[in-house]
Coordinates of C-alpha atoms and ligand atoms in Angstrom, one line a residue:
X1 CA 26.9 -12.5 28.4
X2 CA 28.5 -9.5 29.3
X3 CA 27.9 -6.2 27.2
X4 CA 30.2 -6.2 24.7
X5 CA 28.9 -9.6 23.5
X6 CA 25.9 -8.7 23.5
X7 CA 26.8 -5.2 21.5
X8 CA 28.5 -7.8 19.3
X9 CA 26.0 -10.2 18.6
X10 CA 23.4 -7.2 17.8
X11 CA 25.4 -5.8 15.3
X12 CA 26.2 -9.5 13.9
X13 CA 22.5 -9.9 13.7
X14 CA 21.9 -6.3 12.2
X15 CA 24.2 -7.5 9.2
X16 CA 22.3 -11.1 9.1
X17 CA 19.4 -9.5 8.9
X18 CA 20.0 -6.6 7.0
X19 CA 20.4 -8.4 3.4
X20 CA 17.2 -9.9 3.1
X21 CA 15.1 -6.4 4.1
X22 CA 17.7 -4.6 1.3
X23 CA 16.7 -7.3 -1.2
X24 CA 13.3 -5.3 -1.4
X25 CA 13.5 -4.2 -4.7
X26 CA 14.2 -0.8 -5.2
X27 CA 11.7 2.0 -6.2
X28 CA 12.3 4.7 -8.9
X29 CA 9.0 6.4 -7.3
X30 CA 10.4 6.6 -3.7
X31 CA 14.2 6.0 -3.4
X32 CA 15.7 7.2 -6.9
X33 CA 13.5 9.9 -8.2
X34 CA 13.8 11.9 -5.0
X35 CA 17.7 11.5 -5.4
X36 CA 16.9 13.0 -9.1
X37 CA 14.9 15.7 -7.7
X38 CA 17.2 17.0 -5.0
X39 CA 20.8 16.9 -7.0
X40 CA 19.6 16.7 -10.9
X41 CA 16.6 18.2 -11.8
X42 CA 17.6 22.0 -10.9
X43 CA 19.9 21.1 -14.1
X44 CA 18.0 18.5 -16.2
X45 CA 14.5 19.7 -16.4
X46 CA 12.4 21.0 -19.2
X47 CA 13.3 24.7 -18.9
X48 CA 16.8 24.0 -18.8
X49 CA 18.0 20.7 -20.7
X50 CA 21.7 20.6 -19.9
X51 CA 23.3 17.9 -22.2
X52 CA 19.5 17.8 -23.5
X53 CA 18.6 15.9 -20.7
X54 CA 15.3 16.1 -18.6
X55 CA 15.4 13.9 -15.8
X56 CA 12.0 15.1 -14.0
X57 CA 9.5 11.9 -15.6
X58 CA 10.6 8.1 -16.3
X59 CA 9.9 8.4 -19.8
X60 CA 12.3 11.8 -20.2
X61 CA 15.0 9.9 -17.8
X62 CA 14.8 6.8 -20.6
X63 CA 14.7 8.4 -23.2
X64 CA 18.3 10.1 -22.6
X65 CA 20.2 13.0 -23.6
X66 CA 22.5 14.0 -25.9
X67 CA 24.3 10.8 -26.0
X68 CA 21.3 9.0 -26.0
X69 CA 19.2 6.9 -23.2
X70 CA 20.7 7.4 -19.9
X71 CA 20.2 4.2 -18.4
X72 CA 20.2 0.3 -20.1
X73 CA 17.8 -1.8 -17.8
X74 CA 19.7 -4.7 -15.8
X75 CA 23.1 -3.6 -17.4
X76 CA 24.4 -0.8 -15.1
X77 CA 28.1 -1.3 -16.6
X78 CA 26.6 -0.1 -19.7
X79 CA 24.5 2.8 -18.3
X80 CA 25.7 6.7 -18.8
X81 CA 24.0 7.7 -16.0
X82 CA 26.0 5.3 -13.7
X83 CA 29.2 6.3 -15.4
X84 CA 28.2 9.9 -14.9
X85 CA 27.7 9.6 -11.1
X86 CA 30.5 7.1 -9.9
X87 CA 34.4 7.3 -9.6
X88 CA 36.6 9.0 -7.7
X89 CA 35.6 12.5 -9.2
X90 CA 32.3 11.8 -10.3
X91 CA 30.9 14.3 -13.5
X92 CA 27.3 14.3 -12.5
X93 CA 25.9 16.1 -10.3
X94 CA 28.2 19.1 -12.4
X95 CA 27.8 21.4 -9.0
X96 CA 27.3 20.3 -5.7
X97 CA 27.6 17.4 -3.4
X98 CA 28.3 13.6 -5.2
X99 CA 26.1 11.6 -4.4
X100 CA 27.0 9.0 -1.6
X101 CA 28.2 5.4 -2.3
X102 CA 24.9 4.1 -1.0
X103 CA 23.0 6.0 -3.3
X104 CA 24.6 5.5 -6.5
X105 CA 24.5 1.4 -5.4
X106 CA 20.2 2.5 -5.2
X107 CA 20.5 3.6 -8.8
X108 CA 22.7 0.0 -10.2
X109 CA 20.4 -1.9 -7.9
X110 CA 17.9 -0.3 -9.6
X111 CA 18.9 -0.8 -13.1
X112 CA 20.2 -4.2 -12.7
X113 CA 16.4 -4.6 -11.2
X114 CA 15.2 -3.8 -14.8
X115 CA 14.7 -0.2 -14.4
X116 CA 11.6 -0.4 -13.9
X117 CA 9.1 2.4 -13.8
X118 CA 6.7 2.0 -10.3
X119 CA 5.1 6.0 -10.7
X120 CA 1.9 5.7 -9.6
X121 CA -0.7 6.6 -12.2
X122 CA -2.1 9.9 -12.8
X123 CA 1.5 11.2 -11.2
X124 CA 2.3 13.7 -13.4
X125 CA 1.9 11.6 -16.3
X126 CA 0.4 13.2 -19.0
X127 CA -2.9 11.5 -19.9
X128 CA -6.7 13.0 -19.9
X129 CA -9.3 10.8 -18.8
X130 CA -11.1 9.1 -21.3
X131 CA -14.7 9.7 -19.1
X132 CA -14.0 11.7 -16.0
X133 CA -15.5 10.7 -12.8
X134 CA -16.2 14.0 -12.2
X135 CA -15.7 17.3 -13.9
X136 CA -12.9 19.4 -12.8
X137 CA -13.3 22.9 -12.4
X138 CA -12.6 25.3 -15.4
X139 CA -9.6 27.5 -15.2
X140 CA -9.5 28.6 -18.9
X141 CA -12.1 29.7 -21.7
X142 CA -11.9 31.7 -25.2
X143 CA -14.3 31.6 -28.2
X144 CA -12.6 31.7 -31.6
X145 CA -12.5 35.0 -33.3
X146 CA -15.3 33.8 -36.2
X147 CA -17.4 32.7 -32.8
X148 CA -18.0 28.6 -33.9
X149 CA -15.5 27.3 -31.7
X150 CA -15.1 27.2 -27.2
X151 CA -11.9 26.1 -26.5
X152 CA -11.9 24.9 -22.6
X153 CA -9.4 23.5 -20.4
X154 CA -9.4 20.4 -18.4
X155 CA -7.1 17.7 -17.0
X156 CA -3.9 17.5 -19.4
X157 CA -6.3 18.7 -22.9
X158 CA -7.9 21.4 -24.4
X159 CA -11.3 20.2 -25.3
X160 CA -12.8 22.1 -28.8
X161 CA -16.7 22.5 -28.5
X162 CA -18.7 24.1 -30.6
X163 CA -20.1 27.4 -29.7
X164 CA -23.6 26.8 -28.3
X165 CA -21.9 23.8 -26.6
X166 CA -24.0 21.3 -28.6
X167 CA -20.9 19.0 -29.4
X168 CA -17.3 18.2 -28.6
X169 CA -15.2 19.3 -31.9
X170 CA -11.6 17.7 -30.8
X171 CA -9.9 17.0 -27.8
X172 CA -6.2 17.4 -27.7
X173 CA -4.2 16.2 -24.9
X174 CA -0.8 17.4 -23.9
X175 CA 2.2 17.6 -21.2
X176 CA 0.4 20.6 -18.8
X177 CA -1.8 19.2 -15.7
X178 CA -3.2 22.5 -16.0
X179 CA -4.3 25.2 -18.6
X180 CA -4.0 28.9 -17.2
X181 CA -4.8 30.9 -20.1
X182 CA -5.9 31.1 -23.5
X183 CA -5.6 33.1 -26.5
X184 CA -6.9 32.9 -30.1
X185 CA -4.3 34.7 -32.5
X186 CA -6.1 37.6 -34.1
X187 CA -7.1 35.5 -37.4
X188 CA -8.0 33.1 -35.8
X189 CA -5.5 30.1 -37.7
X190 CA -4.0 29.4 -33.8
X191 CA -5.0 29.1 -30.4
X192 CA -2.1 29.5 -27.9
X193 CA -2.5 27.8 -24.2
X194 CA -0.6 28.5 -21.7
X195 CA -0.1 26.5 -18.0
X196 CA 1.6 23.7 -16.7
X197 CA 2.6 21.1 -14.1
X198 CA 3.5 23.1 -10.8
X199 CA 7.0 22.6 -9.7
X200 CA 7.7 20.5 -13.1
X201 CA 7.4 23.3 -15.9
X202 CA 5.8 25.6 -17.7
X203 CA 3.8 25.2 -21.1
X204 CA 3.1 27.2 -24.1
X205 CA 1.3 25.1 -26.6
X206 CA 0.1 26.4 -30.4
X207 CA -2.3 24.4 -31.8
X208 CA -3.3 25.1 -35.5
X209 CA -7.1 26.0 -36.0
X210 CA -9.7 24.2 -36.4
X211 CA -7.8 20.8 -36.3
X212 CA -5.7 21.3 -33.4
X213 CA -2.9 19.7 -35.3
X214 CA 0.0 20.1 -36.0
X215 CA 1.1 21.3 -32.3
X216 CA 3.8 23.2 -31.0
X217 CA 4.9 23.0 -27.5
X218 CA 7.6 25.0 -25.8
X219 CA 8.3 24.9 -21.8
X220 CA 9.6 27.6 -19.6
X221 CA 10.7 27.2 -15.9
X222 CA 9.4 25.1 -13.3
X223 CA 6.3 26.6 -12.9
X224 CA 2.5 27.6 -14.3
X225 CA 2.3 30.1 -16.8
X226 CA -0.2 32.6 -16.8
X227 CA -2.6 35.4 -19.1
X228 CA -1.1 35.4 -22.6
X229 CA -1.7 37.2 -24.9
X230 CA -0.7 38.0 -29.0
X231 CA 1.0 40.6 -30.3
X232 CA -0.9 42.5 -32.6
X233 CA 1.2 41.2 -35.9
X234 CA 0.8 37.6 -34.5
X235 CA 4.8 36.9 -34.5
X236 CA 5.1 36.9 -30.8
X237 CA 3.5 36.0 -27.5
X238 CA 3.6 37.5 -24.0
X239 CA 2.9 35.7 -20.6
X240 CA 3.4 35.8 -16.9
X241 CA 4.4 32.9 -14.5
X242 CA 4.5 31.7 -11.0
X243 CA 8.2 32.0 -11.4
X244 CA 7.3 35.6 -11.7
X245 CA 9.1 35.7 -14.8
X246 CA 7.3 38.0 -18.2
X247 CA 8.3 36.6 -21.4
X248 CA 8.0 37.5 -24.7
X249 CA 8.8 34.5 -27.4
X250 CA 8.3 34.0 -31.2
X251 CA 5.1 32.2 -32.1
X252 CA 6.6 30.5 -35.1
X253 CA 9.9 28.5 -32.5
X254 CA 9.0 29.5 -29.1
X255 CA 12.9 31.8 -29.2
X256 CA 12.6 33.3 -26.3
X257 CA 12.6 37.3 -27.2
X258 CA 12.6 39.0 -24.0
X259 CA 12.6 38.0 -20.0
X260 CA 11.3 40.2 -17.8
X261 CA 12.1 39.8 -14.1
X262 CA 11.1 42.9 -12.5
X263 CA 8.1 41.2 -10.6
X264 CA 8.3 40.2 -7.2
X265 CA 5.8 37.9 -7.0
X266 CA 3.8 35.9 -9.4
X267 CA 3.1 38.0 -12.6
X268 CA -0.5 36.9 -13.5
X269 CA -0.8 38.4 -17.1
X270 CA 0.6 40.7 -19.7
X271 CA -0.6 42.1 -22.9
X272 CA 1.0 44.5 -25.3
X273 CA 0.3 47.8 -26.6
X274 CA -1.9 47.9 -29.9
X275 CA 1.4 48.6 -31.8
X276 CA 3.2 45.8 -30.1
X277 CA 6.1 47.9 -29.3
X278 CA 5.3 48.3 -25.2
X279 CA 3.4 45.8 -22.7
X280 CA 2.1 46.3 -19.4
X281 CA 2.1 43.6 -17.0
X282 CA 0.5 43.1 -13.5
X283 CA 0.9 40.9 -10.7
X284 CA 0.9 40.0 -7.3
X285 CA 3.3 42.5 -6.0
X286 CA 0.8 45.1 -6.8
X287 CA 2.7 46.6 -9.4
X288 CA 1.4 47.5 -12.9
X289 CA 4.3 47.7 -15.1
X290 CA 5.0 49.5 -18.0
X291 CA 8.2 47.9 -20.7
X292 CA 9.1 49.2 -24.2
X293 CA 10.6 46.1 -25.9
X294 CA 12.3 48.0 -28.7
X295 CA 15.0 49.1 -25.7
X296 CA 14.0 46.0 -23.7
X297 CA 13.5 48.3 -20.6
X298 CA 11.3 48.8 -17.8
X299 CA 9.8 52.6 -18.1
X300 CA 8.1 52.4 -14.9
X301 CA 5.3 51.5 -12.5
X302 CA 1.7 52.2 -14.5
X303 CA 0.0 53.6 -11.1
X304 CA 0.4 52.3 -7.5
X305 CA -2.4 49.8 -7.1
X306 CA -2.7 49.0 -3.0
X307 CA -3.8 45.3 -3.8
X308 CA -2.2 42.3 -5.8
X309 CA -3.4 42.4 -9.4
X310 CA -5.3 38.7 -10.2
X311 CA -6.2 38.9 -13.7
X312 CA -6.0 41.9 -16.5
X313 CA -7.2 42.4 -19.8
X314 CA -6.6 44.4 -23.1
X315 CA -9.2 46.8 -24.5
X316 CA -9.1 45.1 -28.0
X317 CA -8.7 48.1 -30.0
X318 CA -7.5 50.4 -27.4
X319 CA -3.9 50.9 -25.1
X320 CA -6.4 50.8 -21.9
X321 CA -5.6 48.4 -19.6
X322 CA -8.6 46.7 -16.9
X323 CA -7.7 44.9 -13.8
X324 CA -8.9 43.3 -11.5
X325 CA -7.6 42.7 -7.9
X326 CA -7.5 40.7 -4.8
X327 CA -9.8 42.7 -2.9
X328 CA -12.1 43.0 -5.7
X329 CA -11.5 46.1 -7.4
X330 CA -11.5 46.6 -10.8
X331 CA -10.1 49.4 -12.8
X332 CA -9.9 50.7 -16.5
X333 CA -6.1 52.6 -17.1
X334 CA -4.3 54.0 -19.7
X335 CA -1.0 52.2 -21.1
X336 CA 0.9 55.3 -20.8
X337 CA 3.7 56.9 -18.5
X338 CA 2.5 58.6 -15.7
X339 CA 1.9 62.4 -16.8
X340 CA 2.8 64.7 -14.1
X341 CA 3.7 62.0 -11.7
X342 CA 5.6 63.6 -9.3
X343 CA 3.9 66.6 -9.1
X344 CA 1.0 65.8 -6.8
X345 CA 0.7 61.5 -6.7
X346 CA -2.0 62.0 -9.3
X347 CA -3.2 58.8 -10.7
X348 CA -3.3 60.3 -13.8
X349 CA -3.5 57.3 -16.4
X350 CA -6.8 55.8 -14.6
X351 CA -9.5 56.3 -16.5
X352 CA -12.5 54.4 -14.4
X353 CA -12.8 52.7 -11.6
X354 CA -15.8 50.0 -11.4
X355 CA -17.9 48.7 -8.6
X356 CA -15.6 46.4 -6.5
X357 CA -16.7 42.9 -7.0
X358 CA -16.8 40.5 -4.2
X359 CA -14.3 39.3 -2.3
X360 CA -11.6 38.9 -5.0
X361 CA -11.8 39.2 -8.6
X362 CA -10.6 36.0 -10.7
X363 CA -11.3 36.5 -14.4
X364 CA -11.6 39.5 -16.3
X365 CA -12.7 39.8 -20.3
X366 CA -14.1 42.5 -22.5
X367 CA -16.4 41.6 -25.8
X368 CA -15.3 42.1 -29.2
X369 CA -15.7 46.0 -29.1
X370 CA -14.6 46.7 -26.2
X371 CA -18.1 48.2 -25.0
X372 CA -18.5 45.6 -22.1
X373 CA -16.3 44.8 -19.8
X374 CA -17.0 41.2 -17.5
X375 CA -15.5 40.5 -13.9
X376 CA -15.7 37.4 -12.5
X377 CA -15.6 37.2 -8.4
X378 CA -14.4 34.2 -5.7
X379 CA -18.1 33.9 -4.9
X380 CA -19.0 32.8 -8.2
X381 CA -20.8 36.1 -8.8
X382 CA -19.7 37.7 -12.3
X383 CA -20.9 41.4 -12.9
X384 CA -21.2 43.0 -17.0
X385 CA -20.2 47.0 -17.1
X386 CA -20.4 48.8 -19.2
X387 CA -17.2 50.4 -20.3
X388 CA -18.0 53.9 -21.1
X389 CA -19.7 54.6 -17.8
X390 CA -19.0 51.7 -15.6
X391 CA -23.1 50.9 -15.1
X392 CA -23.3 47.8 -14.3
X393 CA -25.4 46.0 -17.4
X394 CA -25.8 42.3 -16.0
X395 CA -24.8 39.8 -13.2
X396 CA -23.8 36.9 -13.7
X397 CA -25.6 34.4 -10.8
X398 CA -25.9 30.5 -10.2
X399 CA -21.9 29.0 -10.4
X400 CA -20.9 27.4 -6.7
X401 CA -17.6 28.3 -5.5
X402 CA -15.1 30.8 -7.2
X403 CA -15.7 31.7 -10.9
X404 CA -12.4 31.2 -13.0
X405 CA -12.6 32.2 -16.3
X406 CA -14.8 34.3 -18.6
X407 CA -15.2 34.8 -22.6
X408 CA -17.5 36.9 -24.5
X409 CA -18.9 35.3 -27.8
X410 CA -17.4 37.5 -30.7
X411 CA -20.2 37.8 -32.2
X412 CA -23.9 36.9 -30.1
X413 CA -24.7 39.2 -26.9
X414 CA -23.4 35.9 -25.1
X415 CA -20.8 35.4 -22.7
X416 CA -19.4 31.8 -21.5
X417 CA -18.4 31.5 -17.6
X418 CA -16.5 28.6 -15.8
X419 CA -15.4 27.9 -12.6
X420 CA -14.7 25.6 -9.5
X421 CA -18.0 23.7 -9.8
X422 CA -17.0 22.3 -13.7
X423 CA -20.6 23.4 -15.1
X424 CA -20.0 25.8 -18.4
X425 CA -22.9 28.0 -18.4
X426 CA -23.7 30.7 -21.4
X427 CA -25.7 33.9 -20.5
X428 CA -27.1 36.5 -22.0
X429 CA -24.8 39.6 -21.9
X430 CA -28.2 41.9 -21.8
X431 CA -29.9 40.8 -18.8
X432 CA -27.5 37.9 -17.1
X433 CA -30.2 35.5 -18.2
X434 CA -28.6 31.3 -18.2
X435 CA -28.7 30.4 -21.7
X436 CA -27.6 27.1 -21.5
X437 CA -25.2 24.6 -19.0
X438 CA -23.2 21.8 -20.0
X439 CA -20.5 19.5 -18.9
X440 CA -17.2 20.6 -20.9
X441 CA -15.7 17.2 -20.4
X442 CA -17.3 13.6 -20.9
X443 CA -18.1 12.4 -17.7
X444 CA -18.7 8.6 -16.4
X445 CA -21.7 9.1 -14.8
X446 CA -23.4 12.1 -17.0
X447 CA -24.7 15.1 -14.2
X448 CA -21.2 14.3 -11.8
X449 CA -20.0 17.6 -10.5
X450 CA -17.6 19.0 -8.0
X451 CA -19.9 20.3 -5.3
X452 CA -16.7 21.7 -3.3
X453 CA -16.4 20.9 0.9
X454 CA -19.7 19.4 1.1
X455 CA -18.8 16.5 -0.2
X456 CA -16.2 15.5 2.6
X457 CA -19.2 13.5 4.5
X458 CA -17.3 10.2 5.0
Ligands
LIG501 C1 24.9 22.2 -12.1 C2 24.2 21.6 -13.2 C3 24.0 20.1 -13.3 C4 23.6 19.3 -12.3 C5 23.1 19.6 -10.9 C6 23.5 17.9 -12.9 N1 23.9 18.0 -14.1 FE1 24.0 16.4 -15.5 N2 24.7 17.6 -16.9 C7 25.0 18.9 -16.7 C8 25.7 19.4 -17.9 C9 26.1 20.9 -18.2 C10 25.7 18.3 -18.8 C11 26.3 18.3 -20.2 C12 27.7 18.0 -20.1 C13 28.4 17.9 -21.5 O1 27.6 17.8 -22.5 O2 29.6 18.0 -21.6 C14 25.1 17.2 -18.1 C15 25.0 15.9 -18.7 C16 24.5 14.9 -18.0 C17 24.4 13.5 -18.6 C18 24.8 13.2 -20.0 C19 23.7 13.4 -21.0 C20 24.0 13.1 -22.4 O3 23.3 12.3 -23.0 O4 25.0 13.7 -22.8 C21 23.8 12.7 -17.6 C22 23.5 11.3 -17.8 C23 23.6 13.6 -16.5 N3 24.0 14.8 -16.7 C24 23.1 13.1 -15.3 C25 23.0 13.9 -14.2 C26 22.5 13.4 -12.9 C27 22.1 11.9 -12.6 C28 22.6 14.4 -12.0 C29 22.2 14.3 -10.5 C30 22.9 13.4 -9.8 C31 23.0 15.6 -12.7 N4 23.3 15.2 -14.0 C32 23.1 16.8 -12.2 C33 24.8 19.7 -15.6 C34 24.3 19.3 -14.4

């Protein structure tokens, strides 16, 4: 057989063969969402729902737009989404590239298929375990203003306890992988959480206090939300992102008020001034910035900081701003313009600096009064100053691997403190002493926690 035969008969038996290997039926997981992700979902995703469409989950794809759901299983003659992609001009994607003729045949394959949903579990769909096999570590904490609830976060909920951690009160499960932040409003009737799914969206939800219900979500972006915080009249909330977006939105409809996009990096909290009419916010690109939101404009940078600010907090009846930053340091400043800033790079507005804690600092909190302020470090160590002086009043010992998130008890010299290793400890605020450590979330076998690298043995 000479060559071109041979050429010939290969390709014959590449087209012989290639039917039944196509038959395979075709994936949403691995052959269509990818499509969606690459020409749609910059479009169609929860921040940005053009034609009310979100095409970034199954269940969102289904469920449709505008003109209802996009696709009807096994009848792709009948299925907008086909209709929107195909033709000579195809309408979808709206910008860009069509998509080619093989991949719109993957999509009525598909659908002819039955549509059917093959996303492996736990893939960014929202559900919270109903026992976890282990507990996950604690990014978020915040007592309730009358001091009988501790709201904590864990895998797609926010579980309710009560204060000493005796009980769980309610657990309420929602679209975020991930809760960043929390914030009671200042009466206490609504607890805002912020977070969300990285690379999918960003969540604000408002639950109503003490049922959790009803709830109010809102998304923003593609990406984690972080450090919110209340305005003082409790109309509005403020919060940074990975996006490094600052936004301010009404409480009552999540509108959003105000974008701020000054940030270069990831903006890791905000908080406004006690009469709601400025915020500063901080983030990785070591900038502390000052905004007045009646004229909706940057005023300028708060002080120079020389590392990336991690975490910041308000003084709760003061405009004093502490940070905390990613070598550790930790600073008390004032929420003003810089007096006499050019004349001789005076840090004028900084009030107090604090010992550095070590490594970087991860969580920062003051108690109801402002008189103590806590810092929480990558070691796990967390440190109690006191804010008047900066002595240092208490460490905080005993939690393995970085320590996440800190919150004072309103009303008992207690403080709660969570971290990588999923163990919620309370300690006394007067001498660091462990009051108590629980599990925040149910666990399958009771005393299963994350013990971090270690556990790689095979
Ligand atoms: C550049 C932005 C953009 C991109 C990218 C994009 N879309 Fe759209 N899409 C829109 C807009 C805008 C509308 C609303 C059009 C209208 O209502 O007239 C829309 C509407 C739709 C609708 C109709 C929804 C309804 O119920 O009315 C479908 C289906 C849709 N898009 C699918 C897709 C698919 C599939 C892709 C990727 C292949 C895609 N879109 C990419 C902007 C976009």
């Amino acid at each position: 057989m000479n060559a071109i035969w041979t050429a010939f008969f290969t390709i014959a038996a590449g087209f012989l063969f290639a039917e039944p290997l196509a038959a395979a039926p075709i994936s949403f997981h691995k052959e269509i969402s990818p499509i969606l992700r690459r020409s749609c979902n910059g479009c169609h995703h929860p921040g940005k729902l053009k034609g009310n469409l979100d095409l970034t989950t199954y269940d969102a794809f289904r469920k449709g737009g505008k003109h209802g759901p996009a696709f009807k299983p096994g009848a792709p003659k009948e299925s907008l989404v086909i209709e929107e992609i195909s033709g000579e001009e195809p309408s979808m994607p709206a910008d860009g590239a069509p998509l080619s003729a093989s991949e719109v045949t993957l999509f009525e394959r598909w659908i002819k298929e039955g549509a059917k949903n093959d996303t492996p579990a736990g893939f960014a769909s929202p559900t919270a375990p109903a026992l976890y096999p282990s507990a996950p570590a604690i990014p978020a904490l915040a007592f309730s203003p009358d001091g009988s609830l501790l709201a904590v976060a864990a895998h797609h909920e926010i579980i309710l306890h009560k204060a000493d951690g005796s009980a769980i009160a309610a657990r309420l499960s929602g679209d975020a992988a991930r809760i960043e932040s929390f914030a009671f409003s200042p009466d206490g009737k609504y607890l805002a959480a912020v977070g969300g799914s990285p690379s999918l969206f960003g969540e604000v939800q408002i639950l109503e206090m003490p049922s959790g219900k009803p709830r109010k979500s809102f998304k923003f972006g593609r990406d984690s939300l972080f450090g919110v915080n209340w305005s003082p009249d409790q109309q509005r909330l403020i919060f940074g992102s990975a996006e490094r977006a600052v936004r301010v939105i009404a409480a009552a409809d999540g509108k959003e008020l105000f974008k701020f996009e000054n940030h270069l990096d990831w903006s890791f909290g905000a908080a406004f001034t006690t009469n709601g009419q400025r915020f500063v916010s901080g983030g990785r690109d070591r900038a502390l910035k000052l905004v007045d939101l009646g004229k909706k404009q940057f005023l300028e940078d708060a002080n120079r900081p020389n590392e990336p600010i991690t975490c910041l907090v308000r003084h709760p009846s003061l405009d004093q701003i502490a940070y905390g930053g990613a070598q550790g340091s930790v600073f008390l400043y004032k929420m003003t313009e810089h007096a006499d800033r050019t004349a001789a790079e005076k840090d004028a507005n900084r009030i107090r600096s604090f010992d550095r804690v070590p490594v970087t600092a991860t969580a920062i909190a003051f108690n109801a009064d402002g008189s103590l302020l806590a810092v929480g470090s990558a070691t796990g160590e967390g440190r109690i100053f006191r804010t008047e002086n900066g002595a240092r009043v208490a460490t905080l010992k005993e939690i393995e691997g970085p320590l996440f998130a800190l919150a004072f008890h309103p009303k008992l010299p207690q403080i709660a403190a969570g971290g990588f290793d999923g163990k919620l400890r309370l300690f006394n605020t007067t001498n660091g002493a462990l009051i108590t450590t629980f599990s925040p979330v149910p666990l399958k076998t009771p005393g299963k926690f994350a013990t971090g690298p270690k556990e790689t043995k095979k």
